[in-house]
């Protein structure tokens, strides 16, 4: 799984549970270019090329284009759209888990020129809401062990480290599996 997340403006204050503070999570600052808050909506086929370009710009091991096509009907495949197109996305779905679905945040990224505006936090908040509507009791994700910004964001949303998967990524880096309950 891939994650590129900017540190939201409210991070670094320790102990802030952003999942319980929709005002703070929903804030997106205006970028120096004067752009406004992007709209977050379900992804459609016409978004896929821009999503794929963000994926390629964000990760050394990008998902193939076809992987995104397979998630078009997932309620947690959302895009953030501004005047200049898709500026971020999140892919989240559910998997069977002993009779009750488990939410899985699979991929999230923000276009490099729009990072640091809180777009990633807004996307994650909306994806978690979509998963909650699917009757999940817990949500999991994997994150690179060295991605401190993403780990901090996820902790702010109530995720905690469950276990480590050694050498999960192709380059040999470990993944932290993080969980959050509803």
mmCIF file of C-alpha atoms in Angstrom:
data_model
loop_
_atom_site.group_PDB
_atom_site.id
_atom_site.type_symbol
_atom_site.label_atom_id
_atom_site.label_comp_id
_atom_site.label_asym_id
_atom_site.label_seq_id
_atom_site.Cartn_x
_atom_site.Cartn_y
_atom_site.Cartn_z
ATOM 1 C CA UNK A 1 0.000 0.000 0.000
ATOM 2 C CA UNK A 2 1.156 3.504 -0.749
ATOM 3 C CA UNK A 3 0.765 6.584 1.385
ATOM 4 C CA UNK A 4 1.995 10.099 0.900
ATOM 5 C CA UNK A 5 0.514 12.446 3.409
ATOM 6 C CA UNK A 6 1.389 15.972 4.266
ATOM 7 C CA UNK A 7 1.450 17.009 7.885
ATOM 8 C CA UNK A 8 -1.805 18.842 8.513
ATOM 9 C CA UNK A 9 -1.657 22.324 10.011
ATOM 10 C CA UNK A 10 -2.830 21.013 13.407
ATOM 11 C CA UNK A 11 -0.344 18.138 13.696
ATOM 12 C CA UNK A 12 2.537 18.120 16.081
ATOM 13 C CA UNK A 13 0.493 19.290 19.045
ATOM 14 C CA UNK A 14 0.440 15.828 20.559
ATOM 15 C CA UNK A 15 -2.644 13.991 21.646
ATOM 16 C CA UNK A 16 -5.100 15.742 19.365
ATOM 17 C CA UNK A 17 -7.697 13.241 18.203
ATOM 18 C CA UNK A 18 -8.578 14.758 14.848
ATOM 19 C CA UNK A 19 -11.274 12.151 14.303
ATOM 20 C CA UNK A 20 -13.293 13.910 16.999
ATOM 21 C CA UNK A 21 -12.601 17.434 15.753
ATOM 22 C CA UNK A 22 -14.310 17.841 12.373
ATOM 23 C CA UNK A 23 -13.703 21.582 12.318
ATOM 24 C CA UNK A 24 -9.935 21.217 12.594
ATOM 25 C CA UNK A 25 -9.778 18.273 10.179
ATOM 26 C CA UNK A 26 -11.982 19.958 7.603
ATOM 27 C CA UNK A 27 -9.886 23.117 7.409
ATOM 28 C CA UNK A 28 -7.923 23.530 4.231
ATOM 29 C CA UNK A 29 -5.828 26.653 3.966
ATOM 30 C CA UNK A 30 -5.680 28.734 0.830
ATOM 31 C CA UNK A 31 -2.495 28.056 -1.065
ATOM 32 C CA UNK A 32 -0.125 30.829 -2.111
ATOM 33 C CA UNK A 33 -1.580 30.578 -5.611
ATOM 34 C CA UNK A 34 -4.972 31.670 -4.273
ATOM 35 C CA UNK A 35 -6.789 28.392 -4.868
ATOM 36 C CA UNK A 36 -9.667 27.492 -2.584
ATOM 37 C CA UNK A 37 -10.688 24.340 -0.771
ATOM 38 C CA UNK A 38 -11.127 21.417 -3.138
ATOM 39 C CA UNK A 39 -14.397 19.526 -3.419
ATOM 40 C CA UNK A 40 -14.207 15.917 -2.235
ATOM 41 C CA UNK A 41 -16.401 13.508 -4.179
ATOM 42 C CA UNK A 42 -16.473 9.879 -5.373
ATOM 43 C CA UNK A 43 -13.975 9.106 -8.116
ATOM 44 C CA UNK A 44 -15.271 8.585 -11.646
ATOM 45 C CA UNK A 45 -13.592 7.057 -14.677
ATOM 46 C CA UNK A 46 -12.685 10.508 -16.048
ATOM 47 C CA UNK A 47 -10.524 11.119 -12.921
ATOM 48 C CA UNK A 48 -8.333 8.060 -13.355
ATOM 49 C CA UNK A 49 -5.581 9.560 -15.507
ATOM 50 C CA UNK A 50 -5.048 12.432 -13.061
ATOM 51 C CA UNK A 51 -5.152 10.007 -10.112
ATOM 52 C CA UNK A 52 -2.580 7.817 -11.851
ATOM 53 C CA UNK A 53 -0.318 10.818 -12.503
ATOM 54 C CA UNK A 54 -0.435 11.767 -8.811
ATOM 55 C CA UNK A 55 0.355 8.152 -7.902
ATOM 56 C CA UNK A 56 3.390 8.144 -10.212
ATOM 57 C CA UNK A 57 4.632 11.469 -8.828
ATOM 58 C CA UNK A 58 4.235 10.278 -5.236
ATOM 59 C CA UNK A 59 5.581 6.743 -4.984
ATOM 60 C CA UNK A 60 8.631 4.772 -6.064
ATOM 61 C CA UNK A 61 6.335 1.730 -6.481
ATOM 62 C CA UNK A 62 3.174 3.198 -8.036
ATOM 63 C CA UNK A 63 0.044 1.183 -8.514
ATOM 64 C CA UNK A 64 -0.719 0.293 -12.150
ATOM 65 C CA UNK A 65 -3.504 2.234 -13.844
ATOM 66 C CA UNK A 66 -5.727 -0.846 -13.880
ATOM 67 C CA UNK A 67 -5.659 -1.118 -10.096
ATOM 68 C CA UNK A 68 -7.564 2.152 -9.812
ATOM 69 C CA UNK A 69 -10.135 0.983 -12.361
ATOM 70 C CA UNK A 70 -10.904 -1.954 -10.095
ATOM 71 C CA UNK A 71 -11.867 0.353 -7.208
ATOM 72 C CA UNK A 72 -14.196 2.711 -9.082
ATOM 73 C CA UNK A 73 -17.256 1.316 -7.299
ATOM 74 C CA UNK A 74 -15.663 1.365 -3.832
ATOM 75 C CA UNK A 75 -17.442 3.909 -1.609
ATOM 76 C CA UNK A 76 -14.063 5.004 -0.259
ATOM 77 C CA UNK A 77 -12.448 5.861 -3.609
ATOM 78 C CA UNK A 78 -12.631 9.634 -3.354
ATOM 79 C CA UNK A 79 -10.927 12.503 -5.122
ATOM 80 C CA UNK A 80 -10.261 16.085 -4.097
ATOM 81 C CA UNK A 81 -10.983 18.356 -7.068
ATOM 82 C CA UNK A 82 -10.017 22.019 -7.427
ATOM 83 C CA UNK A 83 -10.153 24.492 -10.307
ATOM 84 C CA UNK A 84 -7.030 22.892 -11.785
ATOM 85 C CA UNK A 85 -8.276 19.298 -11.612
ATOM 86 C CA UNK A 86 -7.758 16.366 -9.250
ATOM 87 C CA UNK A 87 -5.366 17.359 -6.460
ATOM 88 C CA UNK A 88 -5.580 14.243 -4.289
ATOM 89 C CA UNK A 89 -7.283 10.904 -3.787
ATOM 90 C CA UNK A 90 -7.860 8.111 -1.327
ATOM 91 C CA UNK A 91 -8.747 4.476 -1.990
ATOM 92 C CA UNK A 92 -10.525 2.628 0.815
ATOM 93 C CA UNK A 93 -12.772 -0.415 0.778
ATOM 94 C CA UNK A 94 -13.920 -3.292 2.945
ATOM 95 C CA UNK A 95 -12.738 -6.862 3.267
ATOM 96 C CA UNK A 96 -14.499 -9.806 4.953
ATOM 97 C CA UNK A 97 -13.540 -10.273 8.613
ATOM 98 C CA UNK A 98 -15.303 -12.994 10.611
ATOM 99 C CA UNK A 99 -18.802 -11.941 9.583
ATOM 100 C CA UNK A 100 -18.319 -8.178 9.857
ATOM 101 C CA UNK A 101 -16.457 -6.146 7.248
ATOM 102 C CA UNK A 102 -13.062 -4.641 8.030
ATOM 103 C CA UNK A 103 -12.271 -1.270 6.478
ATOM 104 C CA UNK A 104 -8.964 -0.968 4.628
ATOM 105 C CA UNK A 105 -7.382 2.325 3.602
ATOM 106 C CA UNK A 106 -5.246 1.183 0.687
ATOM 107 C CA UNK A 107 -3.790 4.299 -0.933
ATOM 108 C CA UNK A 108 -3.770 8.056 -0.392
ATOM 109 C CA UNK A 109 -1.802 10.843 -2.041
ATOM 110 C CA UNK A 110 -1.898 14.562 -2.740
ATOM 111 C CA UNK A 111 -0.431 16.238 -5.805
ATOM 112 C CA UNK A 112 3.062 17.540 -4.918
ATOM 113 C CA UNK A 113 2.213 21.217 -5.528
ATOM 114 C CA UNK A 114 -0.818 21.017 -3.173
ATOM 115 C CA UNK A 115 0.754 19.227 -0.215
ATOM 116 C CA UNK A 116 0.673 20.908 3.175
ATOM 117 C CA UNK A 117 -2.866 22.283 2.755
ATOM 118 C CA UNK A 118 -4.748 19.629 4.778
ATOM 119 C CA UNK A 119 -6.135 17.901 1.685
ATOM 120 C CA UNK A 120 -4.849 14.488 2.799
ATOM 121 C CA UNK A 121 -6.527 14.876 6.200
ATOM 122 C CA UNK A 122 -9.813 15.880 4.554
ATOM 123 C CA UNK A 123 -9.657 12.875 2.225
ATOM 124 C CA UNK A 124 -8.914 10.489 5.094
ATOM 125 C CA UNK A 125 -11.758 11.912 7.193
ATOM 126 C CA UNK A 126 -14.232 11.440 4.325
ATOM 127 C CA UNK A 127 -12.950 7.923 3.577
ATOM 128 C CA UNK A 128 -13.422 6.941 7.221
ATOM 129 C CA UNK A 129 -16.976 8.287 7.079
ATOM 130 C CA UNK A 130 -17.639 6.233 3.945
ATOM 131 C CA UNK A 131 -16.288 3.115 5.647
ATOM 132 C CA UNK A 132 -18.402 3.763 8.746
ATOM 133 C CA UNK A 133 -21.433 3.706 6.453
ATOM 134 C CA UNK A 134 -20.410 0.184 5.388
ATOM 135 C CA UNK A 135 -20.883 -1.128 8.964
ATOM 136 C CA UNK A 136 -17.204 -1.739 9.662
ATOM 137 C CA UNK A 137 -16.106 -2.148 13.257
ATOM 138 C CA UNK A 138 -12.419 -1.443 12.547
ATOM 139 C CA UNK A 139 -10.225 0.051 9.851
ATOM 140 C CA UNK A 140 -6.670 -0.941 9.023
ATOM 141 C CA UNK A 141 -3.901 0.522 6.916
ATOM 142 C CA UNK A 142 -0.256 -0.092 6.209
ATOM 143 C CA UNK A 143 2.324 2.678 6.284
ATOM 144 C CA UNK A 144 6.081 2.813 5.770
ATOM 145 C CA UNK A 145 7.809 2.594 9.132
ATOM 146 C CA UNK A 146 9.852 5.686 8.279
ATOM 147 C CA UNK A 147 6.948 7.899 7.188
ATOM 148 C CA UNK A 148 6.665 9.947 10.378
ATOM 149 C CA UNK A 149 4.286 12.536 8.896
ATOM 150 C CA UNK A 150 1.776 9.892 7.827
ATOM 151 C CA UNK A 151 2.082 7.985 11.100
ATOM 152 C CA UNK A 152 1.374 11.198 13.014
ATOM 153 C CA UNK A 153 -1.668 11.923 10.864
ATOM 154 C CA UNK A 154 -3.060 8.435 11.360
ATOM 155 C CA UNK A 155 -2.522 8.591 15.124
ATOM 156 C CA UNK A 156 -4.462 11.854 15.106
ATOM 157 C CA UNK A 157 -7.362 9.964 13.544
ATOM 158 C CA UNK A 158 -7.262 7.300 16.258
ATOM 159 C CA UNK A 159 -5.104 4.681 14.540
ATOM 160 C CA UNK A 160 -2.612 2.771 16.668
ATOM 161 C CA UNK A 161 0.229 0.429 15.776
ATOM 162 C CA UNK A 162 -0.956 -3.177 15.738
ATOM 163 C CA UNK A 163 2.065 -5.014 14.313
ATOM 164 C CA UNK A 164 4.994 -4.659 11.934
ATOM 165 C CA UNK A 165 5.408 -6.517 8.653
ATOM 166 C CA UNK A 166 9.141 -6.846 7.952
ATOM 167 C CA UNK A 167 10.330 -5.973 4.428
ATOM 168 C CA UNK A 168 6.786 -5.284 3.218
ATOM 169 C CA UNK A 169 7.847 -2.862 0.499
ATOM 170 C CA UNK A 170 9.961 -3.788 -2.532
ATOM 171 C CA UNK A 171 12.853 -1.680 -1.265
ATOM 172 C CA UNK A 172 12.922 -3.709 1.976
ATOM 173 C CA UNK A 173 11.328 -1.135 4.275
ATOM 174 C CA UNK A 174 9.016 -2.438 6.999
ATOM 175 C CA UNK A 175 5.312 -1.583 7.119
ATOM 176 C CA UNK A 176 3.435 -0.713 10.256
ATOM 177 C CA UNK A 177 -0.075 -2.095 10.304
ATOM 178 C CA UNK A 178 -2.269 0.408 12.130
ATOM 179 C CA UNK A 179 -5.833 -0.134 13.343
ATOM 180 C CA UNK A 180 -8.655 2.054 14.492
ATOM 181 C CA UNK A 181 -12.046 1.078 15.876
ATOM 182 C CA UNK A 182 -15.425 2.739 15.415
#
